[in-house]
Amino acid sequence: GQQVMQIPQYQHVQEGEDFTTYCNSSTTLSNIQWYKQRPGGHPVFLIQLVKSGEVKKQKRLTFQFGEAKKNSSLHITATQTTDVGTYFCAAIGGEYGNKLVFGAGTILRVKS
Amino acid sequence: GAVVSQHPSWVICKSGTSVKIECRSLDFQATTMFWYRQFPKQSLMLMATSNEGSKATYEQGVEKDKFLINHASLTLSTLTVTSAHPEDSSFYICSAEGFPRMVRSYEQYFGPGTRLTVT
């Protein structure tokens, strides 16, 4: 099936360190969404980015949408153990049409 | 608001039997519901899109006769895994888009998922 490229696949950080996950698409997107899935849980919507070059912040989380609307990043400042989980980007538009196409996800583990 | 429930949350069945999974939007009308499948440590793969009152649209490689989807009302969609086999064991998650659909707003609300184990 279709999938958006997302890296890294896995990251293990010390509590207090920063974390970043990146998504890349070969097609120009309408918008991109970010979800968090805790172990054993279901994806929970975090944010949606629509505008070229958009930057949004939620406390320690910073989300960016590239100028070309083909890539996006999620950056967490000073990670905490509560940040543990898998972070997925999900893209709409371009060759994906109206379907929400998920990235492979980045698993974040935080050592206290 | 925007709560989606799924039932059952987990099910174990024998090979060859059929299993029905329900997805309900509890406090909004869902014109479109989506069914995803997630294998351990993998991403969500869209299986099909269902619109109320019409046939579901299946993704390439998903057998429509094996995964029967019914979207009979604006608050309920069902996925039936027919003649289940061990390779069908997975985490099945539904999501719903609300009505009225906001322009440029494609937020989907996910259900808690159903873990299916076929023995």
Short mmCIF file of C-alpha atoms in Angstrom, two decimals:
data_model
loop_
_atom_site.label_atom_id
_atom_site.label_comp_id
_atom_site.label_asym_id
_atom_site.label_seq_id
_atom_site.Cartn_x
_atom_site.Cartn_y
_atom_site.Cartn_z
CA GLY A 1 0.00 0.00 0.00
CA GLN A 2 0.89 3.66 -0.21
CA GLN A 3 3.08 5.11 2.49
CA VAL A 4 4.78 8.38 3.26
CA MET A 5 8.49 8.15 4.06
CA GLN A 6 9.21 8.80 7.71
CA ILE A 7 12.54 8.71 9.54
CA PRO A 8 14.00 7.65 11.83
CA GLN A 9 12.24 4.37 12.44
CA TYR A 10 13.29 4.33 16.05
CA GLN A 11 14.90 6.72 18.51
CA HIS A 12 15.99 6.18 22.07
CA VAL A 13 16.82 9.38 23.98
CA GLN A 14 17.77 10.39 27.48
CA GLU A 15 15.08 12.32 29.30
CA GLY A 16 15.66 16.00 28.68
CA GLU A 17 17.14 15.51 25.21
CA ASP A 18 15.40 16.75 22.10
CA PHE A 19 13.74 14.53 19.48
CA THR A 20 12.83 15.09 15.86
CA THR A 21 11.00 12.96 13.30
CA TYR A 22 10.77 13.79 9.61
CA CYS A 23 8.28 12.97 6.89
CA ASN A 24 8.84 13.27 3.17
CA SER A 25 6.53 12.92 0.24
CA SER A 26 7.26 12.84 -3.47
CA THR A 27 3.97 14.60 -4.15
CA THR A 28 2.76 18.06 -3.16
CA LEU A 29 0.31 17.67 -0.31
CA SER A 30 -2.89 19.45 0.65
CA ASN A 31 -2.13 19.07 4.29
CA ILE A 32 -0.31 16.86 6.74
CA GLN A 33 -1.42 15.59 10.10
CA TRP A 34 0.49 14.21 13.05
CA TYR A 35 -0.69 11.47 15.38
CA LYS A 36 0.67 9.89 18.53
CA GLN A 37 0.05 6.27 19.42
CA ARG A 38 0.93 5.04 22.88
CA PRO A 39 1.93 1.37 23.27
CA GLY A 40 -1.24 -0.71 23.07
CA GLY A 41 -3.35 2.31 22.18
CA HIS A 42 -4.83 3.89 19.09
CA PRO A 43 -3.64 6.94 17.14
CA VAL A 44 -4.55 10.26 18.69
CA PHE A 45 -4.68 13.37 16.54
CA LEU A 46 -2.10 16.00 17.46
CA ILE A 47 -2.24 18.66 14.78
CA GLN A 48 -2.91 19.49 11.15
CA LEU A 49 -0.70 21.70 8.97
CA VAL A 50 -2.18 23.26 5.86
CA LYS A 51 -0.15 26.27 4.76
CA SER A 52 3.21 26.27 3.02
CA GLY A 53 5.96 26.94 5.56
CA GLU A 54 3.53 26.71 8.47
CA VAL A 55 4.93 26.32 11.98
CA LYS A 56 2.72 25.39 14.91
CA LYS A 57 3.62 24.83 18.54
CA GLN A 58 1.98 22.83 21.27
CA LYS A 59 3.93 23.33 24.49
CA ARG A 60 7.20 21.41 23.88
CA LEU A 61 6.13 20.16 20.44
CA THR A 62 6.92 22.13 17.28
CA PHE A 63 5.44 21.12 13.94
CA GLN A 64 6.65 22.40 10.57
CA PHE A 65 5.32 22.09 7.04
CA GLY A 66 7.83 22.62 4.27
CA GLU A 67 7.66 25.47 1.79
CA ALA A 68 6.98 23.04 -1.03
CA LYS A 69 4.35 21.19 1.05
CA LYS A 70 6.21 17.94 0.53
CA ASN A 71 7.84 17.48 3.90
CA SER A 72 7.13 18.00 7.56
CA SER A 73 8.79 17.60 10.90
CA LEU A 74 7.85 17.19 14.53
CA HIS A 75 10.33 18.36 17.13
CA ILE A 76 10.02 17.71 20.85
CA THR A 77 12.11 19.84 23.16
CA ALA A 78 13.38 18.37 26.43
CA THR A 79 11.64 15.01 26.16
CA GLN A 80 9.83 13.51 29.12
CA THR A 81 8.88 9.91 29.83
CA THR A 82 5.28 10.79 28.97
CA ASP A 83 6.40 11.46 25.39
CA VAL A 84 6.99 7.74 24.84
CA GLY A 85 5.05 6.31 21.90
CA THR A 86 4.99 6.12 18.14
CA TYR A 87 4.59 9.33 16.18
CA PHE A 88 2.99 9.09 12.76
CA CYS A 89 2.63 11.67 10.07
CA ALA A 90 -0.34 11.28 7.74
CA ALA A 91 -0.66 13.03 4.42
CA ILE A 92 -3.56 14.09 2.23
CA GLY A 93 -3.54 15.43 -1.28
CA GLY A 94 -1.41 15.11 -4.38
CA GLU A 95 -1.28 11.55 -5.61
CA TYR A 96 -2.95 10.38 -2.38
CA GLY A 97 -6.17 12.22 -3.17
CA ASN A 98 -8.58 12.45 -0.24
CA LYS A 99 -7.12 9.44 1.52
CA LEU A 100 -5.08 9.76 4.70
CA VAL A 101 -1.78 8.01 3.98
CA PHE A 102 0.34 7.27 7.01
CA GLY A 103 4.08 7.32 7.41
CA ALA A 104 5.82 4.28 8.85
CA GLY A 105 6.04 5.97 12.24
CA THR A 106 8.89 6.79 14.57
CA ILE A 107 9.07 4.90 17.85
CA LEU A 108 10.31 7.12 20.66
CA ARG A 109 11.70 5.67 23.86
CA VAL A 110 12.82 7.94 26.67
CA LYS A 111 15.29 6.86 29.36
CA SER A 112 14.83 8.48 32.74
CA GLY B 1 -16.94 15.52 21.47
CA ALA B 2 -16.09 13.41 18.40
CA VAL B 3 -15.87 10.04 20.11
CA VAL B 4 -15.62 6.84 18.11
CA SER B 5 -16.14 3.47 19.73
CA GLN B 6 -15.28 -0.01 18.50
CA HIS B 7 -16.61 -3.33 19.61
CA PRO B 8 -15.23 -5.74 20.52
CA SER B 9 -11.90 -4.42 21.76
CA TRP B 10 -10.37 -7.83 21.32
CA VAL B 11 -11.51 -11.16 19.95
CA ILE B 12 -10.05 -14.63 19.59
CA CYS B 13 -11.63 -16.89 17.03
CA LYS B 14 -10.95 -20.21 15.38
CA SER B 15 -9.72 -20.49 11.84
CA GLY B 16 -12.59 -20.61 9.36
CA THR B 17 -15.05 -18.61 11.43
CA SER B 18 -16.26 -15.08 10.73
CA VAL B 19 -15.87 -12.09 13.00
CA LYS B 20 -17.83 -8.83 12.94
CA ILE B 21 -16.32 -5.59 14.25
CA GLU B 22 -18.50 -2.55 14.88
CA CYS B 23 -17.44 1.06 14.64
CA ARG B 24 -19.73 3.75 16.02
CA SER B 25 -19.55 7.52 16.10
CA LEU B 26 -21.12 8.38 19.44
CA ASP B 27 -21.73 12.12 19.31
CA PHE B 28 -21.54 13.08 15.67
CA GLN B 29 -22.68 11.88 12.29
CA ALA B 30 -19.99 10.15 10.29
CA THR B 31 -20.55 10.48 6.58
CA THR B 32 -17.36 8.61 5.87
CA MET B 33 -15.67 5.89 7.86
CA PHE B 34 -12.30 4.32 7.21
CA TRP B 35 -10.96 0.91 8.14
CA TYR B 36 -7.27 0.43 8.80
CA ARG B 37 -5.15 -2.55 9.62
CA GLN B 38 -2.01 -2.39 11.72
CA PHE B 39 0.47 -5.21 12.19
CA PRO B 40 2.78 -5.13 15.23
CA LYS B 41 5.29 -2.28 15.09
CA GLN B 42 4.04 -1.23 11.68
CA SER B 43 2.06 1.66 10.33
CA LEU B 44 -1.64 1.90 9.65
CA MET B 45 -2.62 0.65 6.22
CA LEU B 46 -5.93 1.80 4.81
CA MET B 47 -8.13 -1.13 3.87
CA ALA B 48 -11.29 0.57 2.69
CA THR B 49 -13.37 3.71 2.76
CA SER B 50 -17.08 3.47 3.42
CA ASN B 51 -19.73 6.07 2.84
CA GLU B 52 -23.15 5.79 4.39
CA GLY B 53 -25.60 4.08 2.09
CA SER B 54 -23.14 3.12 -0.61
CA LYS B 55 -20.63 0.37 -1.32
CA ALA B 56 -17.22 0.60 0.26
CA THR B 57 -14.17 1.47 -1.79
CA TYR B 58 -11.40 -1.03 -1.19
CA GLU B 59 -7.69 -0.39 -1.47
CA GLN B 60 -5.62 -2.38 -3.91
CA GLY B 61 -4.82 -5.83 -2.58
CA VAL B 62 -7.70 -5.94 -0.08
CA GLU B 63 -10.20 -8.71 -0.85
CA LYS B 64 -13.70 -7.27 -0.75
CA ASP B 65 -15.27 -10.71 -0.37
CA LYS B 66 -13.13 -11.45 2.65
CA PHE B 67 -13.50 -8.11 4.40
CA LEU B 68 -17.15 -7.18 4.16
CA ILE B 69 -17.95 -3.60 5.05
CA ASN B 70 -21.41 -2.24 5.72
CA HIS B 71 -22.11 1.42 6.50
CA ALA B 72 -25.83 1.23 7.17
CA SER B 73 -26.25 4.47 9.08
CA LEU B 74 -24.47 7.72 9.79
CA THR B 75 -23.24 6.38 13.10
CA LEU B 76 -22.39 2.75 12.39
CA SER B 77 -20.05 0.87 10.12
CA THR B 78 -19.20 -2.82 10.41
CA LEU B 79 -16.28 -4.86 9.17
CA THR B 80 -16.77 -8.61 8.89
CA VAL B 81 -13.72 -10.79 8.46
CA THR B 82 -15.06 -13.88 6.74
CA SER B 83 -13.45 -17.30 7.01
CA ALA B 84 -10.68 -15.90 9.15
CA HIS B 85 -7.19 -17.39 9.03
CA PRO B 86 -4.19 -16.88 11.32
CA GLU B 87 -2.67 -14.41 8.84
CA ASP B 88 -5.72 -12.17 9.39
CA SER B 89 -4.65 -11.67 13.01
CA SER B 90 -4.05 -7.96 13.37
CA PHE B 91 -5.15 -4.73 15.00
CA TYR B 92 -8.13 -3.30 13.11
CA ILE B 93 -8.87 0.38 13.62
CA CYS B 94 -11.72 2.45 12.27
CA SER B 95 -11.90 6.19 11.94
CA ALA B 96 -14.63 8.61 11.03
CA GLU B 97 -14.99 11.98 9.40
CA GLY B 98 -17.66 14.19 10.84
CA PHE B 99 -20.58 16.02 9.31
CA PRO B 100 -20.80 18.75 8.36
CA ARG B 101 -17.34 18.45 6.90
CA MET B 102 -15.37 21.63 7.27
CA VAL B 103 -13.62 22.91 4.19
CA ARG B 104 -9.91 21.98 4.31
CA SER B 105 -10.47 20.04 7.50
CA TYR B 106 -9.80 16.36 7.08
CA GLU B 107 -9.45 15.40 10.70
CA GLN B 108 -10.31 11.81 11.37
CA TYR B 109 -11.40 10.52 14.74
CA PHE B 110 -10.05 7.08 15.51
CA GLY B 111 -11.70 4.29 17.41
CA PRO B 112 -9.76 2.40 20.10
CA GLY B 113 -9.13 -0.54 17.78
CA THR B 114 -9.97 -4.22 17.81
CA ARG B 115 -7.26 -6.80 18.27
CA LEU B 116 -8.14 -9.96 16.35
CA THR B 117 -6.34 -13.22 16.99
CA VAL B 118 -7.18 -16.20 14.80
CA THR B 119 -6.06 -19.56 16.14
#
